[in-house]
Coordinates of C-alpha atoms in Angstrom, one line a residue:
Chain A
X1 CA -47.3 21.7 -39.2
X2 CA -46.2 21.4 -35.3
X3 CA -47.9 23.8 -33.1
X4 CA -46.0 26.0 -31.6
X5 CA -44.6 25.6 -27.9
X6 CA -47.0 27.9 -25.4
X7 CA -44.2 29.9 -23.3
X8 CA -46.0 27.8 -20.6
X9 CA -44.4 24.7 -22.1
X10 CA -41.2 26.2 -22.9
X11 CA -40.7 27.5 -19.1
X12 CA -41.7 23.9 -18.2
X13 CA -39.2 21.6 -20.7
X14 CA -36.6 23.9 -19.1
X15 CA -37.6 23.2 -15.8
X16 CA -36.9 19.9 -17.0
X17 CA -33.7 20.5 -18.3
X18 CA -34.3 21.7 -21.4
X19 CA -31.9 24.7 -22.4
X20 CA -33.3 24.5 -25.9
X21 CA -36.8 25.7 -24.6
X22 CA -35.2 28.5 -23.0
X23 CA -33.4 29.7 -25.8
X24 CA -36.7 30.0 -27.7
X25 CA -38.4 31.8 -24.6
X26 CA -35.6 33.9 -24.3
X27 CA -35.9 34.8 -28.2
X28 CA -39.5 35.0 -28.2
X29 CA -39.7 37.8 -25.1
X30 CA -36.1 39.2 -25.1
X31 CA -37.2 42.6 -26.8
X32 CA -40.0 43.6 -25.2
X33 CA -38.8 42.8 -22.2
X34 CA -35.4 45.0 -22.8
X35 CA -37.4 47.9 -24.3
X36 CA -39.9 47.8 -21.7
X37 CA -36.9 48.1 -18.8
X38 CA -35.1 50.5 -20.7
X39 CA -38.3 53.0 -21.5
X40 CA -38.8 52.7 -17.7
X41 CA -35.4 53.6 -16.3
X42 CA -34.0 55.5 -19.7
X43 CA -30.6 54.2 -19.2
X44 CA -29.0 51.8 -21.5
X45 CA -26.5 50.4 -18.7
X46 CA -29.0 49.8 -15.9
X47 CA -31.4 48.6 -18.4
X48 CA -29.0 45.8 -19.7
X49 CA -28.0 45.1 -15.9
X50 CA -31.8 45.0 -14.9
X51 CA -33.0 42.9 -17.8
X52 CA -29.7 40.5 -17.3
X53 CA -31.1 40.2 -13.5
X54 CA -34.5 39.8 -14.7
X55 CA -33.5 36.6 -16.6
X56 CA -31.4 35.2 -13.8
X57 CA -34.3 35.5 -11.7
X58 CA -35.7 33.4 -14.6
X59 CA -33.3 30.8 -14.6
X60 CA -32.9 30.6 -11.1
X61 CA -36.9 30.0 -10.3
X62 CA -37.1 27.0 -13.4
X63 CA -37.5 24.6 -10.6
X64 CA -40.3 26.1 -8.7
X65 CA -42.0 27.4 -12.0
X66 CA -45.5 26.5 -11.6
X67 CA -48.5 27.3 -14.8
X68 CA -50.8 29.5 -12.1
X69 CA -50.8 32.2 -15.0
X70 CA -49.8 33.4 -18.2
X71 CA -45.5 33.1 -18.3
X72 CA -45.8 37.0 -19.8
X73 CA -47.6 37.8 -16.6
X74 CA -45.4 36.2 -14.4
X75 CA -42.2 37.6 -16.1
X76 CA -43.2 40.5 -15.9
X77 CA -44.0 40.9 -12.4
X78 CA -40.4 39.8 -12.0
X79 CA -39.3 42.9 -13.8
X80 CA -41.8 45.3 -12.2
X81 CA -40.6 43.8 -8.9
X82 CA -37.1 44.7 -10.2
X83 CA -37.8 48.1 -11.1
X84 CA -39.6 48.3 -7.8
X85 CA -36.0 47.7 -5.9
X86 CA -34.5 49.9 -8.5
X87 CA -36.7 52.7 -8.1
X88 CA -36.1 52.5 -4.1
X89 CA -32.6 52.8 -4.2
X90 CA -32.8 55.2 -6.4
X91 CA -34.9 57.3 -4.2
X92 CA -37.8 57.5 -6.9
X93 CA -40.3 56.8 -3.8
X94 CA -43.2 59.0 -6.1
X95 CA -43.6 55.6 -8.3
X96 CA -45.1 54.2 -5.3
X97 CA -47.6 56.3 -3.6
X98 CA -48.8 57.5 -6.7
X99 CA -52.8 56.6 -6.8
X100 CA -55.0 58.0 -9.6
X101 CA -59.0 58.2 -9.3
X102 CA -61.0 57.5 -11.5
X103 CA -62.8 60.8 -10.6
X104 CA -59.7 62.7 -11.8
X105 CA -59.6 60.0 -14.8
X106 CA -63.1 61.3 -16.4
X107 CA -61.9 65.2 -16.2
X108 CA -59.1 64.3 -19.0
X109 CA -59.7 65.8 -22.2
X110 CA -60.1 64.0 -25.2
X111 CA -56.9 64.7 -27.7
X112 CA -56.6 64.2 -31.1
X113 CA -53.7 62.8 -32.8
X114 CA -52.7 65.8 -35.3
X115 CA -52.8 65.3 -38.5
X116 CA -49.5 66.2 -39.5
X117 CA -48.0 63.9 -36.8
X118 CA -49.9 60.9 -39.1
X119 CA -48.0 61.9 -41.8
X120 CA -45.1 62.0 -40.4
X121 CA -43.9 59.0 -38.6
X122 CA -40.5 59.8 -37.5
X123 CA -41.8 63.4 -35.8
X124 CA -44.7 61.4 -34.2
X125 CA -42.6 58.7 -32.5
X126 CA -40.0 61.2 -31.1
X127 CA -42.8 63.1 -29.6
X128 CA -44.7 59.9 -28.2
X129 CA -41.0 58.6 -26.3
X130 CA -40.1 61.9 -25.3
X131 CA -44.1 62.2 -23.9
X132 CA -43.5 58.1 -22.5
X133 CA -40.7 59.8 -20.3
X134 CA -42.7 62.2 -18.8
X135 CA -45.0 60.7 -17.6
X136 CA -45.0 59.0 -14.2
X137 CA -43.3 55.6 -13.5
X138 CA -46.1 54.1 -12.9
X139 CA -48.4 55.2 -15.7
X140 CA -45.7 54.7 -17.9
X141 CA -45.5 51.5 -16.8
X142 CA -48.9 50.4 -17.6
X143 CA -49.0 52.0 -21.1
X144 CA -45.5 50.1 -21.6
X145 CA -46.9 46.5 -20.1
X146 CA -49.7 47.2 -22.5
X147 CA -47.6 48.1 -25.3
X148 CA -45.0 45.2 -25.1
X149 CA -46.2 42.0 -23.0
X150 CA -49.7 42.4 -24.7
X151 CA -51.5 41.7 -21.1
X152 CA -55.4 42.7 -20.4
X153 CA -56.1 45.0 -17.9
X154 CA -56.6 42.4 -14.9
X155 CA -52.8 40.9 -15.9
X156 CA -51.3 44.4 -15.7
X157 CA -53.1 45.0 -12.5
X158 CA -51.9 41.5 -11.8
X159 CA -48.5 41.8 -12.3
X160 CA -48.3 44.8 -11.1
X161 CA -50.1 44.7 -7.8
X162 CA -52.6 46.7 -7.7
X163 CA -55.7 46.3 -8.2
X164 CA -57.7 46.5 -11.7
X165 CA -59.2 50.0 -11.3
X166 CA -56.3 51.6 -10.3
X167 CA -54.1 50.0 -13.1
X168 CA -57.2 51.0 -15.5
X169 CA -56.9 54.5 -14.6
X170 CA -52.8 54.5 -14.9
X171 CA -53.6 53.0 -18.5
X172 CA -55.9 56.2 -19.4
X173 CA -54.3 58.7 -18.0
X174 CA -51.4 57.6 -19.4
X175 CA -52.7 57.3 -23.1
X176 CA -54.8 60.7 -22.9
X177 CA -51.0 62.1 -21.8
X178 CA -49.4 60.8 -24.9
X179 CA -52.7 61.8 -27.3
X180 CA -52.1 65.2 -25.7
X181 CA -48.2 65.6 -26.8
X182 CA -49.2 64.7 -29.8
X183 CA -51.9 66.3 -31.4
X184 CA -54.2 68.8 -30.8
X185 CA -57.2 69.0 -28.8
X186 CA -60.3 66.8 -30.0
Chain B
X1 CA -62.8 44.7 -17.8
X2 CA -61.4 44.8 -20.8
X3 CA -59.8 48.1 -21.7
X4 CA -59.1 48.9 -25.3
X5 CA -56.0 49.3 -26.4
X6 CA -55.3 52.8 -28.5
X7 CA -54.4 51.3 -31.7
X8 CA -52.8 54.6 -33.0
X9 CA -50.9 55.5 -30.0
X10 CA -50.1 51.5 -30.9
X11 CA -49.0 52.1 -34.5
X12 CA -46.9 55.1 -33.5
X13 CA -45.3 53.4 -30.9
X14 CA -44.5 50.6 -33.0
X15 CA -42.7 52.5 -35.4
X16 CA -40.3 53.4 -32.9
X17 CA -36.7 52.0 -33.7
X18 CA -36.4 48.5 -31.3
X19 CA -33.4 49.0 -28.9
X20 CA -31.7 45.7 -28.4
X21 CA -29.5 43.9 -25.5
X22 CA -26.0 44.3 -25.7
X23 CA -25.0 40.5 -27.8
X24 CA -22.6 40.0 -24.5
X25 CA -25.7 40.3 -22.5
X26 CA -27.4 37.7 -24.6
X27 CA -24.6 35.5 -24.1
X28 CA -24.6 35.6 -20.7
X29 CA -28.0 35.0 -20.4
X30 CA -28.1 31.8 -22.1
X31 CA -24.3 30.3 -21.4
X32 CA -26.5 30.6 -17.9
X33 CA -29.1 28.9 -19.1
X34 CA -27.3 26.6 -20.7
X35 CA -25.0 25.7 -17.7
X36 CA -27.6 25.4 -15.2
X37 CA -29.7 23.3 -17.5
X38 CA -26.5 21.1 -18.2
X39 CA -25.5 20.6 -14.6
X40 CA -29.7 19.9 -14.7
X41 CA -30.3 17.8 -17.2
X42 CA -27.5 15.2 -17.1
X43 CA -28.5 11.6 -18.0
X44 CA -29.9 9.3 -14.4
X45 CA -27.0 7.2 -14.7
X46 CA -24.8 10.3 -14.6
X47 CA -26.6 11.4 -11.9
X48 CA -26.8 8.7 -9.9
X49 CA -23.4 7.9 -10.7
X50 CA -22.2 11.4 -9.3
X51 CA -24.7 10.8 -5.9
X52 CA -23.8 7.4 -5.1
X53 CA -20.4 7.3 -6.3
X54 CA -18.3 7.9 -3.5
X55 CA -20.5 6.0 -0.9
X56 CA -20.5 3.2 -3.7
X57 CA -16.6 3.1 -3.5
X58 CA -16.2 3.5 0.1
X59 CA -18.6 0.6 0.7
X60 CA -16.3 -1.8 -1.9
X61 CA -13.1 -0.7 -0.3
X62 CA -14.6 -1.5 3.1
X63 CA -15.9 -4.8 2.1
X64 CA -12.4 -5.6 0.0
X65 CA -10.8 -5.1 3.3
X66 CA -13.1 -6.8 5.1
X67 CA -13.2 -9.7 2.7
X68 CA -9.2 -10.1 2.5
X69 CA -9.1 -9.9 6.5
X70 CA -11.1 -12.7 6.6
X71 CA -9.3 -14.5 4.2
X72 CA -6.1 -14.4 5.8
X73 CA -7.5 -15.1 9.4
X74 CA -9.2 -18.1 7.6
X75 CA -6.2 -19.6 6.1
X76 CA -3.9 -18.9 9.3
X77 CA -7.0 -20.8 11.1
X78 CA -6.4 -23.0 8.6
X79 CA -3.0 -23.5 9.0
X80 CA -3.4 -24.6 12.7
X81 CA -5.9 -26.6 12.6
X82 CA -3.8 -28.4 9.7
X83 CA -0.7 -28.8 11.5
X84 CA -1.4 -28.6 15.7
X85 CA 0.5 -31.1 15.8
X86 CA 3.6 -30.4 14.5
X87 CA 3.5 -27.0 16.1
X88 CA 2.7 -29.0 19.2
X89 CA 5.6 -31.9 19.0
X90 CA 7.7 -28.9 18.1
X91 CA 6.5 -27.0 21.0
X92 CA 7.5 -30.3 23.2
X93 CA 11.2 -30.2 21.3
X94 CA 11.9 -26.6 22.4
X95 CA 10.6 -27.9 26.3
X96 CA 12.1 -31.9 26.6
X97 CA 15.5 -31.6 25.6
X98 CA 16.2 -29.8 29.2
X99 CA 14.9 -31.9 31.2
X100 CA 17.1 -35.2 30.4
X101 CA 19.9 -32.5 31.1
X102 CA 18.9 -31.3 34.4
X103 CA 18.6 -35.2 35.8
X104 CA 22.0 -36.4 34.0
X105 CA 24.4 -33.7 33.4
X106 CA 26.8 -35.1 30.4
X107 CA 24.2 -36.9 28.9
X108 CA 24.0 -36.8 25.7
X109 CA 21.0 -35.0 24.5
X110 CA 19.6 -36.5 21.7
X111 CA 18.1 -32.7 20.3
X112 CA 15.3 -33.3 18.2
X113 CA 14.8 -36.7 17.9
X114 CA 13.8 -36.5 21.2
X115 CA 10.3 -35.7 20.6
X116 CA 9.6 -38.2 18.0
X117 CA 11.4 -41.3 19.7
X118 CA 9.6 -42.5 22.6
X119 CA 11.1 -41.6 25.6
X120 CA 13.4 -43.9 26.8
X121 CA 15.3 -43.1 30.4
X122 CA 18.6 -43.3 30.1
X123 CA 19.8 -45.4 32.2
X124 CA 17.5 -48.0 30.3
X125 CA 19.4 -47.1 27.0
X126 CA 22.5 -47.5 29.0
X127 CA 21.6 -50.8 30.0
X128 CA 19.7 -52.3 27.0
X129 CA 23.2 -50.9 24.6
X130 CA 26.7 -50.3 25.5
X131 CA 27.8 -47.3 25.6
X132 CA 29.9 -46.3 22.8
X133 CA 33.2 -43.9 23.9
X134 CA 33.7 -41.6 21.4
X135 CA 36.9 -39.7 20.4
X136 CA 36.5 -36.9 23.1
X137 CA 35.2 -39.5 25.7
X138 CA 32.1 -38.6 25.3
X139 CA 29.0 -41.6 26.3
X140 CA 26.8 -42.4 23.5
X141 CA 23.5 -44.0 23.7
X142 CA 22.9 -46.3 20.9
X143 CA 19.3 -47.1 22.3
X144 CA 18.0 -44.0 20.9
X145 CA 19.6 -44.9 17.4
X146 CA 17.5 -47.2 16.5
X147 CA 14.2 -45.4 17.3
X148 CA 15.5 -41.9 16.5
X149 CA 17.2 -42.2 13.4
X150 CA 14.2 -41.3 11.4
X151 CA 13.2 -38.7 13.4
X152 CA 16.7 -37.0 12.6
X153 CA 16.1 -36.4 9.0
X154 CA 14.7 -33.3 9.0
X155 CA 18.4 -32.0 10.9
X156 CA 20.6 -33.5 8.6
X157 CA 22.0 -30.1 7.6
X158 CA 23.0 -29.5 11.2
X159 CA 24.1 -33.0 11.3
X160 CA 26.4 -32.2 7.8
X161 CA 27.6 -28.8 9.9
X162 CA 28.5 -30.9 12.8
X163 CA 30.5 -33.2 10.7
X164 CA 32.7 -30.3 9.5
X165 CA 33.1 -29.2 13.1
X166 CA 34.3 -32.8 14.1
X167 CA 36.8 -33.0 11.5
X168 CA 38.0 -29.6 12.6
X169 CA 38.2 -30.8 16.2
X170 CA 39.4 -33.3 15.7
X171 CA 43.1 -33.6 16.8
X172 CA 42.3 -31.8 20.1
X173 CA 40.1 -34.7 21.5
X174 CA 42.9 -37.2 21.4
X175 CA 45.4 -35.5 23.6
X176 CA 42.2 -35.7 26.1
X177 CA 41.2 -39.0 25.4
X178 CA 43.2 -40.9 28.0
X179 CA 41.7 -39.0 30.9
X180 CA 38.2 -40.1 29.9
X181 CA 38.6 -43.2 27.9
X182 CA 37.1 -46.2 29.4
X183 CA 35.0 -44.3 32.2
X184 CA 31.5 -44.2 31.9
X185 CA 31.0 -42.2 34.6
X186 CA 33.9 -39.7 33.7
X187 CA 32.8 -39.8 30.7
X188 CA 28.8 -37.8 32.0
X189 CA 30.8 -35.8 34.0
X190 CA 32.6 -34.4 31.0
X191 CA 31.6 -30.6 29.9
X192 CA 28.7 -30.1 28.0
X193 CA 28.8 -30.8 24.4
X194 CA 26.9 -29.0 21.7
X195 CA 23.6 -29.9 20.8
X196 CA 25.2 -30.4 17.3
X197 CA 28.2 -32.8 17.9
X198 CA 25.6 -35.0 20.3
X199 CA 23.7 -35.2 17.5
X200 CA 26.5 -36.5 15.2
X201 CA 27.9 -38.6 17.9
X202 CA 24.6 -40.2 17.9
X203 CA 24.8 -41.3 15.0
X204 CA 25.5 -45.3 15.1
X205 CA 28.7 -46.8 14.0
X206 CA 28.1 -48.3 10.6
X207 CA 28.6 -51.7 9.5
X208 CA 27.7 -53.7 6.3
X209 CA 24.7 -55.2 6.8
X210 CA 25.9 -59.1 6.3
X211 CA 28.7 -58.6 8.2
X212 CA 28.7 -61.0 11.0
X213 CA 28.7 -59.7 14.2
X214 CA 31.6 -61.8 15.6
X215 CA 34.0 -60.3 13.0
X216 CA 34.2 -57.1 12.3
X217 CA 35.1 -56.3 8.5
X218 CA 37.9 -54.3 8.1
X219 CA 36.3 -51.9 5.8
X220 CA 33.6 -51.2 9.0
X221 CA 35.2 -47.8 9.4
X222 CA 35.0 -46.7 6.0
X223 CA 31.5 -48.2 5.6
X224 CA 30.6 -45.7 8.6
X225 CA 32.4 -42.4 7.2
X226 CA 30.4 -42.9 4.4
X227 CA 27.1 -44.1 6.4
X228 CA 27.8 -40.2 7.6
X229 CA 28.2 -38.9 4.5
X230 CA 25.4 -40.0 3.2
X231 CA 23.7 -38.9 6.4
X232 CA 25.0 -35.3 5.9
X233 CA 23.5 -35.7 2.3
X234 CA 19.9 -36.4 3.8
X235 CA 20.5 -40.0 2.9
X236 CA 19.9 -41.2 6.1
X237 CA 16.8 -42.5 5.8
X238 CA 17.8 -45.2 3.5
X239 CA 20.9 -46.4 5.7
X240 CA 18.6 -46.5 9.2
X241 CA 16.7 -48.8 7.6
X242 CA 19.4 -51.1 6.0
X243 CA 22.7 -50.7 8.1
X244 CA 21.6 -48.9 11.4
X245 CA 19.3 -51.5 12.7
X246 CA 21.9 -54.6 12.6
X247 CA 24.4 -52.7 13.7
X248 CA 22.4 -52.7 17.2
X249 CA 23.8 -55.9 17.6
X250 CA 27.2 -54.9 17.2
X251 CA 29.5 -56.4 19.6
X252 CA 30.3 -54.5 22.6
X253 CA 34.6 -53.4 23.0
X254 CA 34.4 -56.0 25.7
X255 CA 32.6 -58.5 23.7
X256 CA 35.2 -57.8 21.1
X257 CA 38.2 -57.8 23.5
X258 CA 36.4 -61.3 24.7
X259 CA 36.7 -62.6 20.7
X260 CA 40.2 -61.6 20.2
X261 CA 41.4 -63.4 23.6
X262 CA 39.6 -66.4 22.6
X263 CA 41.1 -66.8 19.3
X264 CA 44.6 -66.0 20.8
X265 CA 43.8 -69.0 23.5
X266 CA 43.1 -70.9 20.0
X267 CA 46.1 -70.1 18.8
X268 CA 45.1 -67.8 16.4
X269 CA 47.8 -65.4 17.0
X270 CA 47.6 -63.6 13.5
X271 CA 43.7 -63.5 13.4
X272 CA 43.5 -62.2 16.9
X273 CA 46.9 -59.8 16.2
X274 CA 44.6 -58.4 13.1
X275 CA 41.5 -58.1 15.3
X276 CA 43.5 -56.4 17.9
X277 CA 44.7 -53.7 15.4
X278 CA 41.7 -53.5 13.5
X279 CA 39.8 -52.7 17.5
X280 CA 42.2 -50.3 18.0
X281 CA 41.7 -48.9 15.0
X282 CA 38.2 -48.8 16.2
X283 CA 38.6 -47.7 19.6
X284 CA 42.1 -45.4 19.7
X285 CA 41.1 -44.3 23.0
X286 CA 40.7 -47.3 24.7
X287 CA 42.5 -48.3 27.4
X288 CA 43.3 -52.3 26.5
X289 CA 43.4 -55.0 29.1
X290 CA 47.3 -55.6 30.5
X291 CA 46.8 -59.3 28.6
X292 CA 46.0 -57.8 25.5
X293 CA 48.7 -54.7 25.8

């Protein structure tokens, strides 16, 4: 059984020429990437028009793609970049001077998820999106590069340029936030 | 620093129904991809075609040129280094036929046999050969006939046009005759002829090779016409050879003249009467001696 191509690899072979190994990064990273840019911005349009940019970007760089980290990391620094611009023509200038502590991180409550809510599914994950789109850009931004691209802390921090306390804190606050829409207090 | 994930805020958020790209957005994506990559990943040779192909065909076309230039200033070299001599006697025929002209106006030119026969004055020609008087008076060297002849081959078609202008001008030149005939020297003060009629009138009067030279055969005439024919047929070669160089030593009209009054002192009157007529025949323009009138 052949092992299957590291997205490393693939971003490499189409450096190369490849538009086969594209196709299979593209396939492999195609929906977390859309749902991540379309849980950010909540529009269908500008999410398709950002995630279409997004993989130009990807196209466009095969020739100076070098393995200095994880190909997850570095696309999606790409699309936080992106959202970045977005966000600043958009006047959305909060996202960026937003700064949690971690001193305001360890006065969160502890929430429990309630027990209804585990029952039922569909209620739950209607409360947890409408709760993702409440909270701030940038938190939601972590929880989502979490959620989708799978990355560690230190890549979130990474890829999104800040530094790994700061992006720990936006990961906790952001979780105790959805724990608290969704249950009741633990 | 490893920060656990929430594995039920996970699950939940798991469950939620996956939007998906627009399919024309996945289609552009990857017709991108796609075309990038293809313009990308072309075999080298079609690369390398496509980089060096135009500088490859310039340099060809410049060196086809280059190459053909060459060639043609290597066989025009070639051509004059093969024949300077032709182009240099032919150079000398253009220039020498005026100069004979300037020293001895109503000389016959001899045109392009000029070049080839060695130059002989013309008062030396006079002097080594009779002149011969032609129908329109004119003086003809026989001197360069000998030597020249073969050198004329290569005009016998103006020779063949000059014919046809002689036996169109014929009649004219007898009702002139009388005022020339007999004359040398009226005869190089007369006007100057064509290039083309010298050059037939240079051509020697034809006679059978074993005729003798004291007797003329009657058929000498005809023998000549068709010496001339054959001339204007590029035949000439063949006569100089055979008929033109004993008919040097033809006998002069005086010599002839001489002959006929000796056989009528003989008392050959009917030999001498036929050689009178057949002379006249020969010579209608000449004046004849009161003795022989």
């Amino acid at each position: 059984m052949m092992r299957e191509a590291s997205d490393e690899e693939l971003m490499l072979r189409y450096g190369k020429g490849d538009a086969a190994a594209f196709e299979a990064l593209y396939r492999r990273h195609r929906l977390p990437l859309y749902r991540f840019l379309l849980r950010q911005v909540g529009n269908k349009d500008t999410a398709e028009e950002l995630f279409q940019d997004l993989w130009m970007r990807v196209v466009n760089s095969r020739g100076r793609y070098e393995v200095r980290a994880k190909f997850t990391s570095w696309v999606y620094a790409i699309a936080h970049n992106r959202l970045m611009d977005f966000y600043r023509a958009n006047g959305r200038a909060s996202f960026l001077s937003h700064e949690e502590s971690e001193s305001v991180l360890e006065d969160l409550p502890a929430v429990e998820i309630a027990a209804d809510l585990r029952l039922d599914r569909k209620r739950a994950v209607e409360r947890l999106l409408a709760a993702l789109g409440e909270l701030p850009d940038a938190q939601r931004e972590a929880f989502l590069l979490q959620q989708e691209s799978e990355l560690s802390v230190e890549e979130i921090a990474a890829a999104t340029g800040v530094g790994p306390e700061t992006a720990k804190s936006r990961l906790r606050y952001a979780v105790a936030k959805l724990r608290a829409s969704l249950g009741k207090k633990s | 620093m490893i920060e656990r994930r929430d594995d039920e805020l996970s699950r939940i958020y798991r469950d939620a129904e996956g939007p998906r790209p627009a399919q024309r957005v996945d289609d552009n994506i990857l017709a991108a991809s796609q075309r990038v990559a293809g313009a990308r990943g072309r075999p080298a040779g079609i690369r390398f075609a496509r980089r060096w192909g135009t500088p490859v065909a310039l340099a060809a076309t410049v060196l086809v040129t280059f190459t053909l230039a060459l060639m043609v200033f290597e066989r025009q070299s070639g051509l004059e280094a093969t024949a300077p001599e032709a182009r240099r006697t032919d150079r000398q025929a253009k220039v020498l036929p005026a100069e004979p002209r300037a020293d001895q106006p109503g000389t016959p030119s001899p045109l392009v046999l000029r070049p080839i026969a060695p130059a002989l004055p013309i008062s030396q020609a006079l002097q080594r050969d009779p002149v011969e008087q032609g129908p329109g008076g004119r003086t003809v060297s026989r001197g360069d006939l000998g030597t020249g002849q073969t050198s004329s081959v290569p005009e016998v078609p103006r020779a063949a046009d000059v014919l046809r202008k002689r036996e169109e001008a014929k009649p004219a030149p007898a009702a002139a005759a009388p005022a020339a005939s007999g004359e040398r020297a009226g005869a190089t003060q007369q006007a100057p002829v064509p290039d083309a009629q010298r050059a037939f009138d240079v051509q020697p009067p034809i006679r059978p090779a074993q005729a003798p030279a004291s007797a003329p055969a009657p058929g000498a005439n005809t023998l000549r016409e068709s010496a001339s024919t054959l001339q204007g047929a590029g035949a000439v070669g063949a006569l100089t050879s055979s008929v033109a160089v004993p008919d040097a030593k033809e006998r002069t009209p005086e010599k002839w003249l001489a002959d006929i009054r000796k056989l009528k002192t003989e008392g050959k009157a009917i030999e001498a009467e036929r050689d009178l007529v057949e002379f006249k025949k020969r010579y209608p323009d000449y004046i004849l001696p009161e003795d022989l009138r």
